[in-house]
Short mmCIF file of C-alpha atoms in Angstrom, two decimals:
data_model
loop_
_atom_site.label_atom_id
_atom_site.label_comp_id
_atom_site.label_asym_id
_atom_site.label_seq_id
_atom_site.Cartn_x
_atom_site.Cartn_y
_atom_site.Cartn_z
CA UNK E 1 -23.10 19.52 10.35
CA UNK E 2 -19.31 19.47 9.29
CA UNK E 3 -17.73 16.28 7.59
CA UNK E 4 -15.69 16.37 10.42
CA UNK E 5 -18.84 16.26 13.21
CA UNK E 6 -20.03 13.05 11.44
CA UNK E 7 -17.53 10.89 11.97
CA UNK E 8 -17.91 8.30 14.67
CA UNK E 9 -14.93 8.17 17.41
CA UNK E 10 -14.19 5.96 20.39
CA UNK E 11 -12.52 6.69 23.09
CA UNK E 12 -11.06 2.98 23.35
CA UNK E 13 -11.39 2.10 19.40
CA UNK E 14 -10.40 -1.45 18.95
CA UNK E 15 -8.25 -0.93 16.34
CA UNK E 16 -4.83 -2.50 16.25
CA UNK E 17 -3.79 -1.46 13.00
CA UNK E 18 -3.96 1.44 10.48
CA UNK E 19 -2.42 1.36 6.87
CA UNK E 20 -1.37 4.10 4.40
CA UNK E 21 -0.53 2.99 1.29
CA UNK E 22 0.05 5.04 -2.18
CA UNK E 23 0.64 2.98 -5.29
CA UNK E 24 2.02 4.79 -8.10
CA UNK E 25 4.02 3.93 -11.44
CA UNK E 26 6.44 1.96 -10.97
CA UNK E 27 10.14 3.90 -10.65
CA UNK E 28 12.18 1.56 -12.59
CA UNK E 29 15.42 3.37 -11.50
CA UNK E 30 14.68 3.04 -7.81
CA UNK E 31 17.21 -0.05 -7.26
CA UNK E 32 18.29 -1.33 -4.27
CA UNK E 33 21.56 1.17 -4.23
CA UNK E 34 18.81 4.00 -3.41
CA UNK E 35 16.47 1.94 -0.82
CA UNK E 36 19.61 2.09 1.03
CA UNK E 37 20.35 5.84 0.47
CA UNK E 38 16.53 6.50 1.40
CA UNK E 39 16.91 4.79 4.79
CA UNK E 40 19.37 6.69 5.86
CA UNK E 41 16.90 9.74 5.67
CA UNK E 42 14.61 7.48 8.17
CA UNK E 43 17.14 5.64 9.91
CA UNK E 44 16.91 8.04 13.20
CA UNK E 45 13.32 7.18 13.54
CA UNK E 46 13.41 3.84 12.05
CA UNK E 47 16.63 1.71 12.93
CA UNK E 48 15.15 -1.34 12.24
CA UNK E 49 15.17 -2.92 8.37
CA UNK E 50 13.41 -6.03 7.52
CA UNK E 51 12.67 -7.40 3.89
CA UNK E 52 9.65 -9.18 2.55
CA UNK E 53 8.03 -10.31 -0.52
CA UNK E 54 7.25 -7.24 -3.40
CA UNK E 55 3.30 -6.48 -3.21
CA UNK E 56 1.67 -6.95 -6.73
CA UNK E 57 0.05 -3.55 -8.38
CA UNK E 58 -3.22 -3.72 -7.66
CA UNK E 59 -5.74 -1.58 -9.93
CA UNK E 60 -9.08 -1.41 -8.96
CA UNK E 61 -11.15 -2.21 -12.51
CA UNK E 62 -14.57 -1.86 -13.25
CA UNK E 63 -16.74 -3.70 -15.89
CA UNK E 64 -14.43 -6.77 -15.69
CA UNK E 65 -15.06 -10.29 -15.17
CA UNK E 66 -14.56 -10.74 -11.05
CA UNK E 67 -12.05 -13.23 -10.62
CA UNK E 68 -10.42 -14.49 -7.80
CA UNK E 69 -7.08 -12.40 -6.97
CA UNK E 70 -4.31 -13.26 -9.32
CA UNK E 71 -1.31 -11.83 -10.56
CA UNK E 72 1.30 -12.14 -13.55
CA UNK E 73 5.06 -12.81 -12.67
CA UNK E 74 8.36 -13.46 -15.45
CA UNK E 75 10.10 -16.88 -13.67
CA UNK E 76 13.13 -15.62 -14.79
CA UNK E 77 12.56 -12.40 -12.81
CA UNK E 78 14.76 -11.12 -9.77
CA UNK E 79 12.48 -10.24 -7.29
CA UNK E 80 12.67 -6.70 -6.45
CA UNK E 81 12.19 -6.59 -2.19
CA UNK E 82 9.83 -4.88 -0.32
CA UNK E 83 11.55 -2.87 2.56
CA UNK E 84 10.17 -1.90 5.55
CA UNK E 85 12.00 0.73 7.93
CA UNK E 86 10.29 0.16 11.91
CA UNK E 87 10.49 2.61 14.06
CA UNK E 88 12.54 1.97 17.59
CA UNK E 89 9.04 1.31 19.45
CA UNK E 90 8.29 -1.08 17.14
CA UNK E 91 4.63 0.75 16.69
CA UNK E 92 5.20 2.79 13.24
CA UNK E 93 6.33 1.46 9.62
CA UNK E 94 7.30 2.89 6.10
CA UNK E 95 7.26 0.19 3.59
CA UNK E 96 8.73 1.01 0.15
CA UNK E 97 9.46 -0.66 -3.42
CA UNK E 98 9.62 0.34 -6.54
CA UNK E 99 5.58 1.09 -7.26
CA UNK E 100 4.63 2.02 -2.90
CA UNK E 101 5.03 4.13 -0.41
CA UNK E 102 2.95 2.78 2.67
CA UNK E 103 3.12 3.98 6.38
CA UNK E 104 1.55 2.05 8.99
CA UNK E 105 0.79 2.22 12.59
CA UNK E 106 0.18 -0.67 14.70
CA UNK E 107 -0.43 -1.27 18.41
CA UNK E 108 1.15 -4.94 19.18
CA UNK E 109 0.69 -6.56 22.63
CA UNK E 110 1.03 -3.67 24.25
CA UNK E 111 -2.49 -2.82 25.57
CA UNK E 112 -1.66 0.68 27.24
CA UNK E 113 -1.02 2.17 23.49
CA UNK E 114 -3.53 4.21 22.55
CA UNK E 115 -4.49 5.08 19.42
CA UNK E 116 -2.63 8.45 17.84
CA UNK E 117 -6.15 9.10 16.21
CA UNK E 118 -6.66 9.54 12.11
CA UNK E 119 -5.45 13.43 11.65
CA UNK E 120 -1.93 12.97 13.91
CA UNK E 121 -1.30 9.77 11.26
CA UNK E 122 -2.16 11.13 8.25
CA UNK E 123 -0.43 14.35 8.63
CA UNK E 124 2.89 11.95 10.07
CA UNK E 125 1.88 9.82 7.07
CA UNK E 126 2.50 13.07 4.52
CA UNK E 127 5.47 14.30 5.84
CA UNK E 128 7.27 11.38 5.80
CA UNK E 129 5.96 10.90 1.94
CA UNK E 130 7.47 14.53 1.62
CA UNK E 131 11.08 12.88 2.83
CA UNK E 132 10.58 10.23 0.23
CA UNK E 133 9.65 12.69 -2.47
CA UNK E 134 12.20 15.40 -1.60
CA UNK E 135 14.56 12.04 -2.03
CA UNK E 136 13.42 11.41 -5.43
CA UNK E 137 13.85 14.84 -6.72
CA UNK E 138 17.22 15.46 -5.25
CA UNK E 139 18.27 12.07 -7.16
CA UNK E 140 16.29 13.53 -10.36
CA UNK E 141 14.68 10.01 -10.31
CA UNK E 142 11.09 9.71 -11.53
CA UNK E 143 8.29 12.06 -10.25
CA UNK E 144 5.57 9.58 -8.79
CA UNK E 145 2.57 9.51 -10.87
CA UNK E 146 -0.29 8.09 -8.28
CA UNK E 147 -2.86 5.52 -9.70
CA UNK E 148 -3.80 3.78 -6.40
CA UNK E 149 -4.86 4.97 -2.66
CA UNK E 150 -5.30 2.40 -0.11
CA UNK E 151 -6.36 3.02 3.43
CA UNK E 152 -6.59 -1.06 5.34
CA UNK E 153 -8.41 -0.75 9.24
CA UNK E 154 -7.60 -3.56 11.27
CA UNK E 155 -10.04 -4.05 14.67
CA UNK E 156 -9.44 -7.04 16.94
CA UNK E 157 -12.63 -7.22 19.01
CA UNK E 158 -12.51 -9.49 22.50
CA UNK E 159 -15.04 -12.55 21.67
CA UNK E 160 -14.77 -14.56 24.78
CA UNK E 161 -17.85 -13.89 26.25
CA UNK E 162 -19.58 -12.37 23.42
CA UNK E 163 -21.75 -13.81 20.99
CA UNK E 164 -21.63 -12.17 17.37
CA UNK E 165 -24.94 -10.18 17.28
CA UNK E 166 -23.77 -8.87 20.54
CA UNK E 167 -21.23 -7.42 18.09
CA UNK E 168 -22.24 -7.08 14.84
CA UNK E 169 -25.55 -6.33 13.85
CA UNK E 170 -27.78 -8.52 11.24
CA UNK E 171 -24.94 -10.78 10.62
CA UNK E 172 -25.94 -13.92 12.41
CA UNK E 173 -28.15 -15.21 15.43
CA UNK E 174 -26.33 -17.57 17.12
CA UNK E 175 -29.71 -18.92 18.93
CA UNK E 176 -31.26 -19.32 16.21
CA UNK E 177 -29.02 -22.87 15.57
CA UNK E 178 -30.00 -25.67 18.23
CA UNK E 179 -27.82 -25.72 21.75
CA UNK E 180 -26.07 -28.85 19.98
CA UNK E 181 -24.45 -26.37 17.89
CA UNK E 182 -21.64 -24.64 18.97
CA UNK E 183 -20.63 -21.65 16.69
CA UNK E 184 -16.77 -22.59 16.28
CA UNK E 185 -15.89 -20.10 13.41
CA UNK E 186 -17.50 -17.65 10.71
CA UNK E 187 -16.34 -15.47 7.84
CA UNK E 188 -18.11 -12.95 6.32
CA UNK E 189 -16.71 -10.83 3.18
CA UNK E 190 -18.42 -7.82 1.71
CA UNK E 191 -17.29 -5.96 -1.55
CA UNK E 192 -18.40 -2.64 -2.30
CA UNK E 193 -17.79 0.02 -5.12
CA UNK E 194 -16.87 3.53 -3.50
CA UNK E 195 -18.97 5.75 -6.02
CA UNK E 196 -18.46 9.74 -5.77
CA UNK E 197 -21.26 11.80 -7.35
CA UNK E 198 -22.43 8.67 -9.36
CA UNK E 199 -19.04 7.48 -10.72
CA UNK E 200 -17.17 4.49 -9.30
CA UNK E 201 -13.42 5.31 -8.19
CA UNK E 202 -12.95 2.16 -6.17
CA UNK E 203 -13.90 -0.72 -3.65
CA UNK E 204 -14.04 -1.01 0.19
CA UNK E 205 -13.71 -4.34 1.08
CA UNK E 206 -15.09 -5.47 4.60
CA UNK E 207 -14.46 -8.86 6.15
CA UNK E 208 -15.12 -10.62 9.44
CA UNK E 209 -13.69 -13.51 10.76
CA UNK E 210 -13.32 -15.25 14.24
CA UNK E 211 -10.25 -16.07 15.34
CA UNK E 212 -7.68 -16.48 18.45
CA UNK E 213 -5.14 -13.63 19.39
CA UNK E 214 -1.94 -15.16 18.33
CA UNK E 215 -0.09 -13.11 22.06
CA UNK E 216 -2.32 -15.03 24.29
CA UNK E 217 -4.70 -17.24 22.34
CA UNK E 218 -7.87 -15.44 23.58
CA UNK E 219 -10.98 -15.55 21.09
CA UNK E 220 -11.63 -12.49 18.93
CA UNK E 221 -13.44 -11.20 15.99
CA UNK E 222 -11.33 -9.51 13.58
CA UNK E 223 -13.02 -6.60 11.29
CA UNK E 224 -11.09 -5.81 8.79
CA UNK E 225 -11.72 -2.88 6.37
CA UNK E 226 -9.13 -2.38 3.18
CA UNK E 227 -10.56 0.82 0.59
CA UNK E 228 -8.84 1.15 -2.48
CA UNK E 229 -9.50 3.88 -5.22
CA UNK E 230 -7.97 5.82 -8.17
CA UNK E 231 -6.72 9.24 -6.63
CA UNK E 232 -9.16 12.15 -7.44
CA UNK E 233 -6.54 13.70 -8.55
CA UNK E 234 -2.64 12.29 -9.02
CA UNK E 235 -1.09 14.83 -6.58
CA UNK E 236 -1.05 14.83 -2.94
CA UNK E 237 -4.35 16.94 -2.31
CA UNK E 238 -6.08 14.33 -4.45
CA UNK E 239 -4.86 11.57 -2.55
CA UNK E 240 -5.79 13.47 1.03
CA UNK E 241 -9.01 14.03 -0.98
CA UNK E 242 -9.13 10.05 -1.42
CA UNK E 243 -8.22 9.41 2.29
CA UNK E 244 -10.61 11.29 3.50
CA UNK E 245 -13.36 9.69 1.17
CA UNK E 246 -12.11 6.48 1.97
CA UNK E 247 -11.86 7.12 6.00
CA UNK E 248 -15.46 8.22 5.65
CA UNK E 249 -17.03 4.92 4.11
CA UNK E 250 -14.91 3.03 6.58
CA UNK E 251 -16.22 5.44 9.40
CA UNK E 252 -19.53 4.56 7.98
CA UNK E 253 -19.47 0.88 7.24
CA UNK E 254 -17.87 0.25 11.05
CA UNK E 255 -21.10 2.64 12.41
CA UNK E 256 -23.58 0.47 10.42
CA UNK E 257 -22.24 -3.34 11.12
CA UNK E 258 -21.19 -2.71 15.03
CA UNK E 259 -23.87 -2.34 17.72
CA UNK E 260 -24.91 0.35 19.94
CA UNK E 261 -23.80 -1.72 22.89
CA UNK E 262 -20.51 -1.87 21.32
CA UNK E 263 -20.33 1.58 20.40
CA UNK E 264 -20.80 2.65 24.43
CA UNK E 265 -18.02 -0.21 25.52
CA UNK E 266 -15.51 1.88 23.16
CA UNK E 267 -16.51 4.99 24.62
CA UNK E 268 -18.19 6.66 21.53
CA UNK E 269 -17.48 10.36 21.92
CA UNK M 1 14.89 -18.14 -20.23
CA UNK M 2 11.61 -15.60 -19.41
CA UNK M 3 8.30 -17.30 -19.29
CA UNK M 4 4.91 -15.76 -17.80
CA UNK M 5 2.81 -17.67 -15.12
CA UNK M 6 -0.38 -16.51 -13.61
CA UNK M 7 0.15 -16.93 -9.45
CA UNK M 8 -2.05 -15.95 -6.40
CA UNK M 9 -1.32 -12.95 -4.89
CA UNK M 10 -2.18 -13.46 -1.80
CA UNK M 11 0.89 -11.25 0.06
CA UNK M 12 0.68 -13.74 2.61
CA UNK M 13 1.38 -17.00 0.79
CA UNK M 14 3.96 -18.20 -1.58
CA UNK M 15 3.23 -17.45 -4.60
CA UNK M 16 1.64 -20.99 -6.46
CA UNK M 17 0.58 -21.63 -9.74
CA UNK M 18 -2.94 -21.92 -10.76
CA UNK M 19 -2.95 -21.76 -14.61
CA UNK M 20 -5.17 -25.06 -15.02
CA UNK M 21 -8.50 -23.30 -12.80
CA UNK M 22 -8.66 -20.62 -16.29
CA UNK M 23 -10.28 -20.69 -19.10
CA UNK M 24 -9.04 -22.40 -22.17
CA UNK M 25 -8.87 -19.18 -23.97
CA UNK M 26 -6.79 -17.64 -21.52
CA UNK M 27 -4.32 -20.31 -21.14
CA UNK M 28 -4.10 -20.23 -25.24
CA UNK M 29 -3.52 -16.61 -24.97
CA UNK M 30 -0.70 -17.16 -22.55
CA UNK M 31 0.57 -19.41 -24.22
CA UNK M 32 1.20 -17.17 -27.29
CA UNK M 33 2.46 -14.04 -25.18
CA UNK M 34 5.06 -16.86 -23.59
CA UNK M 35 6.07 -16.86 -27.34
CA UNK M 36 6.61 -12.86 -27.28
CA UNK M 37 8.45 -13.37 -24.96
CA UNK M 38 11.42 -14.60 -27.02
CA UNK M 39 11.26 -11.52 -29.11
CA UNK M 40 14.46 -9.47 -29.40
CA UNK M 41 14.92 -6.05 -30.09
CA UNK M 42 14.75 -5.78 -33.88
CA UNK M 43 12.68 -8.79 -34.50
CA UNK M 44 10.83 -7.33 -37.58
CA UNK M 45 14.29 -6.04 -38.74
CA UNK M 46 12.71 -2.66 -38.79
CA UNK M 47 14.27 -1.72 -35.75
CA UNK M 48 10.90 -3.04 -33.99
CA UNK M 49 11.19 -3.12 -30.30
CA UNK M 50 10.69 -6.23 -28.04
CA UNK M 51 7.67 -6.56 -26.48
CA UNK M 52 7.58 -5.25 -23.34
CA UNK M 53 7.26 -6.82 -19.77
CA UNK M 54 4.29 -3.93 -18.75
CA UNK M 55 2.65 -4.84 -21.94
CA UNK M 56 2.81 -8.85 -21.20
CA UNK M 57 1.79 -8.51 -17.93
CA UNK M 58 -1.44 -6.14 -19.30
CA UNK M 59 -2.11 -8.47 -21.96
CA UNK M 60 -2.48 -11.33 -19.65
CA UNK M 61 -4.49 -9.45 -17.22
CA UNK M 62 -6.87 -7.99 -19.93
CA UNK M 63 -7.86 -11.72 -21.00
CA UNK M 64 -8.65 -12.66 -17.57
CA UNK M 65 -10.57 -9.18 -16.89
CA UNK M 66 -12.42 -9.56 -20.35
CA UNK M 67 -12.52 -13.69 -21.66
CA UNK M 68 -14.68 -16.72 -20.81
CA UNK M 69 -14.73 -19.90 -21.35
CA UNK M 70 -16.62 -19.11 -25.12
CA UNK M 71 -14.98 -16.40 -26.03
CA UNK M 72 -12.69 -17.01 -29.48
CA UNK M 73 -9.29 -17.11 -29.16
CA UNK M 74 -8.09 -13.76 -30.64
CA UNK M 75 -5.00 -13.55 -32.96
CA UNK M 76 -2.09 -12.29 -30.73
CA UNK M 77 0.82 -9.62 -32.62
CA UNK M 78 3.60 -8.03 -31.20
CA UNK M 79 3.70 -4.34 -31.95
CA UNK M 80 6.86 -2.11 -33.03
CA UNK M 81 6.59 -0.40 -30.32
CA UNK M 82 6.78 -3.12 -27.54
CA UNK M 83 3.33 -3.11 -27.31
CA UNK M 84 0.79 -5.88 -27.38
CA UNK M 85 -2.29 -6.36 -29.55
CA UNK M 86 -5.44 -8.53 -29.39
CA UNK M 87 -6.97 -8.97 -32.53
CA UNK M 88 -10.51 -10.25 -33.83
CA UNK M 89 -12.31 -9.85 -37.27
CA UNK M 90 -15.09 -12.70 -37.27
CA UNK M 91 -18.46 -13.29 -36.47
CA UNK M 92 -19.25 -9.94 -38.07
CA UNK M 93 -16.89 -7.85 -35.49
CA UNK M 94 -13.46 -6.40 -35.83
CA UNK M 95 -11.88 -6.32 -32.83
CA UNK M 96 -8.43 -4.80 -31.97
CA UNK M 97 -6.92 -3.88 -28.77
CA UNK M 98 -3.40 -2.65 -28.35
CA UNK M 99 -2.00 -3.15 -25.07
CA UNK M 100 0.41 -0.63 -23.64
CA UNK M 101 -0.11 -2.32 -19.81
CA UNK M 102 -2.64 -2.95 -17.06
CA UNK M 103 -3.17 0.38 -17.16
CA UNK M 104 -3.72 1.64 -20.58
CA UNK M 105 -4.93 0.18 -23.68
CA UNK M 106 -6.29 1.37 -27.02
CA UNK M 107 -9.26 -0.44 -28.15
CA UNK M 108 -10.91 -0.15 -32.56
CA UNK M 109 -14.17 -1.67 -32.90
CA UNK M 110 -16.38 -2.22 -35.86
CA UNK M 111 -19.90 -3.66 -36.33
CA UNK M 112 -20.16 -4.92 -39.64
CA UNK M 113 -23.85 -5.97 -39.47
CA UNK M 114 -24.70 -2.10 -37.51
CA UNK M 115 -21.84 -0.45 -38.50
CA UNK M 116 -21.14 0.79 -35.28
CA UNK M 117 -17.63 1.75 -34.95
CA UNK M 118 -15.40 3.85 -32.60
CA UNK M 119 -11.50 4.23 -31.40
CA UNK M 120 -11.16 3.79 -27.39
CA UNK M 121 -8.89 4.47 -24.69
CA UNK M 122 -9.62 2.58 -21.55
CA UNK M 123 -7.46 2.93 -18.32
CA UNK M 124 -9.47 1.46 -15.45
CA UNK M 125 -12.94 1.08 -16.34
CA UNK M 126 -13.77 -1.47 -19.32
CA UNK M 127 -17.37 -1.58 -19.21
CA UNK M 128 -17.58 -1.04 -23.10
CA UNK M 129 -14.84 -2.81 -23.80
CA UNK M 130 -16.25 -5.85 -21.88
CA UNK M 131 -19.69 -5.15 -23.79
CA UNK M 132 -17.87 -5.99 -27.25
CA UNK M 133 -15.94 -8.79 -26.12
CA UNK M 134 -19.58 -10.20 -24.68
CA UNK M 135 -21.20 -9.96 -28.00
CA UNK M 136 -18.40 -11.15 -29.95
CA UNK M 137 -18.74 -14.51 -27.24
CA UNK M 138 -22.28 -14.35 -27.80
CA UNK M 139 -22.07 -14.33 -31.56
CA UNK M 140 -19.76 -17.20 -30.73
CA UNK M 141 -22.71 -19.14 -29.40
CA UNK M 142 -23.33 -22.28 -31.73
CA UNK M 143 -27.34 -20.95 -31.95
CA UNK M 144 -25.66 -17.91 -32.98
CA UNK M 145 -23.07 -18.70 -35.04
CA UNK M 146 -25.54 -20.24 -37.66
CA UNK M 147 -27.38 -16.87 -38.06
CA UNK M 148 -24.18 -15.18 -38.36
CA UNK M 149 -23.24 -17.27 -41.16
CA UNK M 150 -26.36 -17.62 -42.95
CA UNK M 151 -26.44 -13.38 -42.32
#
């Protein structure tokens, strides 16, 4: 059986969003004067700018001390923005600063989007990293040196009339607690390290919350998965070679925690 | 005027401070590199440069990957070349690390009781490095630091 034939599929996946996201050393030339120049390579497909907050570097360690998520920032510091270029439908996003490239897809209220399915992404995913390269080059700014691949999964499942082990499996049994007990809300985090042939090379981070839809308030369980590794190699084929590993434990992880019954509502294929 | 803070990350929340819920050690050792980071270009007068903000921002994040609340507060130097280094030579050990950023760092170690020694570069996996800093904090240990002076 083929890498390929092993991964599950859905018809109807419940996904709602899928993130891209290369960390590399940080450009220090790449000001603001060339965000704006880079736009204008994406600006046909993405009209739309907003700004946000810079994302830290993130480095996945091993052998440390496991701390809660911090970060080191200069007060006298400018912040350097975050950009992010959305396409016209409002579905697809490239957000860059000086140390990312990420591309995302998202479906937003719109039920009738389907899912454009992991190969049509990624491949959309490298070409427009090819724009942003070819940019860098043609500017003889800094070649990017990647140190970080992140791949985030984002499922909103429907919880109104489902209990979690209807969902999930061996997480909790609802009916286990006495009918006085109503389950109001739950959160469950798991951290693992992503080893290839015995070595670790990062973490895949799975959580599970319940929540309420913030379009129409409706109760629903939110699985989140967010794998982060070094690059097998710092070049593009190593970080397709990291995607893929990563897309495969997330495959994986999803097959094992979800039911069957939930696996036949998505239309498993 | 520059100053280093540890904050959450959290890219969903404003940034806020949280530089009391660390260890004393790694408050001290901020405390120095907020020092540094006064430092102009030249401050040896050998044409030494200023430490660097990568190797601040490494330094800090190595003492939170690597200290606890025992471990001894090492003796922080700036380096010519805008790097940072953490230095130790008690308890038996000799310690140094020179810190380049949160990436890269050179670590010398020497065992004066075994007289195990070696010259280290560590990227993203400090498992060894971690290993010396534990026995240094174990040798630390007020049990332990009586054999290590009567030694």
């Amino acid at each position: 059986m083929t890498a390929q034939q092993d991964i599950l599929s859905f018809k109807t996946p419940p996904l709602i969003e899928v993130s891209f996201s290369l960390q590399f050393e940080p450009i220090k030339e790449l000001h603001i004067g060339f965000i704006g120049l880079i736009w204008d390579r994406f600006r046909d497909r993405y009209p739309t700018v907003e700004i946000a907050d810079e994302l830290a570097h993130e480095i996945e360690k091993f052998g440390v001390i496991s701390r809660k998520s911090q970060g080191i920032q200069f007060l006298d510091r400018v912040p350097v923005p975050r950009v992010l270029f959305i396409s016209e439908d409002q579905q697809y996003l490239i957000q860059l600063q000086k140390d990312r490239f990420i591309f995302n897809w998202r479906r937003l209220s719109n039920e009738s989007v389907t899912y454009p399915r992991y190969e049509p992404l990624r491949s959309r995913f490298l070409d427009e990293l090819e724009i942003f390269n070819g940019f860098l080059a043609e500017k003889g700014l800094e070649r990017v040196s990647f140190n970080q691949v992140e791949f985030t999964y984002v499922n909103h499942i429907d919880a109104e009339d489902r209990s979690i082990q209807q969902v999930f499996k061996d997480v909790i049994d609802e009916s286990r607690f006495t009918p006085s007990l109503v389950l109001e809300a739950f959160s469950v985090n798991l951290k693992h390290l992503i080893q290839v042939e015995g070595e670790n090379i990062g973490r895949l981070y799975t959580s599970i919350e319940k929540g309420n839809r913030i379009s129409d308030g409706r109760s629903i369980f939110i699985l989140k998965f967010v794998a982060r590794t070094h690059p097998l190699e710092s070049t593009i084929k190593g970080v397709v070679a990291s995607m893929d590993v990563m897309r495969r434990e997330i495959n994986d992880c999803f097959s094992t925690i979800t039911t069957e019954k939930m696996h036949d509502e998505w239309k498993r294929q | 005027m520059s100053a280093l803070r540890l904050v959450e990350t959290d890219i969903r929340s404003e940034a806020v401070s949280v530089d009391a819920r660390y260890p004393q050690v790694i408050r001290q050792a901020i405390g120095k590199l907020n020092e540094l980071t006064q430092l102009p270009d030249n401050w040896d007068s050998y044409g030494g440069r200023a430490p660097t903000k990568d190797a601040l921002m490494g330094a800090v994040q190595l003492a939170m990957d690597l200290f606890d609340e025992r471990t001894p507060i090492p003796d922080v130097f700036p380096v010519p070349n805008g790097n940072i280094q953490f230095e130790w030579a008690c308890l038996g050990l000799d310690i140094e690390i020179e810190i380049e950023s949160n990436r890269k760092c050179i670590a010398c170690f020497e065992d004066l009781e075994s007289g195990e020694n070696w010259e280290r570069a560590f990227t993203f996996d400090l498992t060894e490095l971690r290993k010396v800093i534990s026995e240094l904090t174990a040798r630390n240990q007020p049990q332990n630091r009586l054999r290590a002076v009567n030694a």
